[in-house]
């Protein structure tokens, strides 16, 4: 690789070139030089309108299906989708078939994604088959490359199992991911319990179902110590609970999805099953509280919670349709409407800290791990913008602000066509 990025505005608070427009020379995947202008004939010049660059983005929650659900998504196409969407690293959920609950399954994902531009970080299931009954082989999975342990969109009903997990992983500095939902309160609910659900005649999931589970898990964390990550919080009260836990000094982090920051349960009005997500879209009051929590760092990172679902599981009555939306392709364009660029980049890169991965920085001598983008273009998200095999996108027909040009990582580059018609 021999590249020169021309007239790139750097957005990296850890770099001396932060907010400067410079040329960047990259040789064999290493940042060799940064200067106001660089010219070298045997190098490929990369030029885009209003080019901005940041450290490569990481998504802490994606589902890629393989093995077992290749009809919904494959690892290779999922990683390609992540690259085209601006992500250089992704943490892959264990909801495969079989469930990723052992060393062999972790090694399968690592080997299948080896040498790709996008680095794949497998999340191991916390319990065997994600059934919530017995702990999975956590230590073996850690040694094989698992970055954390959690059962995707499954709450652990047995408090003792969660307690033992938090205690056990401390022996090898492991991270427990606790999707928080009290299933007995969720019942047969499919959307947020509120005015929208009543108008539509749909069974509601109360905010309390999330909040009581978070409160329990935080009490357990206070008792055991260790590290806990709470993914995709969705309510105002959840924010307050995590604020209080952090004030106590508990080692807890949390994420929020792009769609919970940008959409509300008013989006449900046409019974579009692509809006059926877990946790459900909440109220405007909740959305605004989540945005404030992102800004004041109560919420540590933003995820797409990318979850491809085949059309036969979405093209059903709302009650019967599966939960989930894809979100990689629309992430930046949606976030750029509600948050500042600096905040977006911070929250799309902080996942490395949560998962214990090395931070990157745009400095001479460092590996080039970068996202290239333009924050100023306006467009409407359409099916033609979907790279995923499944098309269950919650943001179809939504206006977007800003677009991704491509990514550089692992001595490779992926650039987008970026022709929007």
Coordinates of N, CA and C in Angstrom, one line a residue, residues 64 66 70 73-83 92 112-118 387 389:
X64 N -23.9 -11.4 12.5 CA -23.6 -11.7 11.1 C -24.0 -13.1 10.7
X66 N -23.5 -16.2 10.4 CA -22.6 -17.4 10.2 C -21.8 -17.8 11.4
X70 N -26.6 -18.3 7.4 CA -25.9 -17.6 6.3 C -26.9 -17.0 5.3
X73 N -27.1 -13.5 6.7 CA -25.9 -12.8 6.5 C -24.7 -13.7 6.7
X74 N -23.7 -13.4 6.0 CA -22.4 -14.2 6.1 C -21.4 -13.3 6.7
X75 N -20.3 -14.0 7.3 CA -19.3 -13.2 7.9 C -18.6 -12.3 6.9
X76 N -18.3 -12.8 5.7 CA -17.6 -12.0 4.7 C -18.4 -10.8 4.3
X77 N -19.7 -11.0 3.9 CA -20.5 -9.9 3.5 C -20.7 -8.9 4.6
X78 N -20.9 -9.5 5.9 CA -21.0 -8.6 7.0 C -19.8 -7.7 7.2
X79 N -18.6 -8.3 7.1 CA -17.4 -7.5 7.3 C -17.3 -6.4 6.1
X80 N -17.6 -6.8 4.9 CA -17.6 -5.9 3.8 C -18.6 -4.7 4.0
X81 N -19.8 -5.1 4.6 CA -20.8 -4.0 4.9 C -20.2 -3.1 6.0
X82 N -19.6 -3.6 7.0 CA -19.0 -2.8 8.0 C -18.0 -1.8 7.4
X83 N -17.1 -2.3 6.5 CA -16.1 -1.5 5.9 C -16.7 -0.4 5.1
X92 N -18.7 -9.3 17.3 CA -19.8 -10.1 16.7 C -20.5 -10.9 17.8
X112 N -12.2 -17.4 10.0 CA -13.0 -17.0 8.8 C -12.8 -15.6 8.5
X113 N -12.5 -14.8 9.5 CA -12.3 -13.3 9.2 C -10.8 -12.9 9.2
X114 N -9.9 -13.9 9.2 CA -8.5 -13.6 9.2 C -8.1 -12.8 8.0
X115 N -7.3 -11.8 8.1 CA -6.7 -11.0 7.1 C -7.7 -10.0 6.4
X116 N -8.9 -10.0 6.9 CA -9.9 -9.0 6.3 C -9.5 -7.6 6.8
X117 N -9.9 -6.6 6.0 CA -9.6 -5.2 6.5 C -10.3 -4.9 7.8
X118 N -11.5 -5.4 8.0 CA -12.3 -5.2 9.2 C -11.9 -6.3 10.2
X387 N -26.2 -2.8 1.8 CA -25.2 -3.8 1.3 C -25.4 -5.2 2.0
X389 N -27.2 -8.6 3.2 CA -28.0 -9.6 2.5 C -29.5 -9.4 2.9

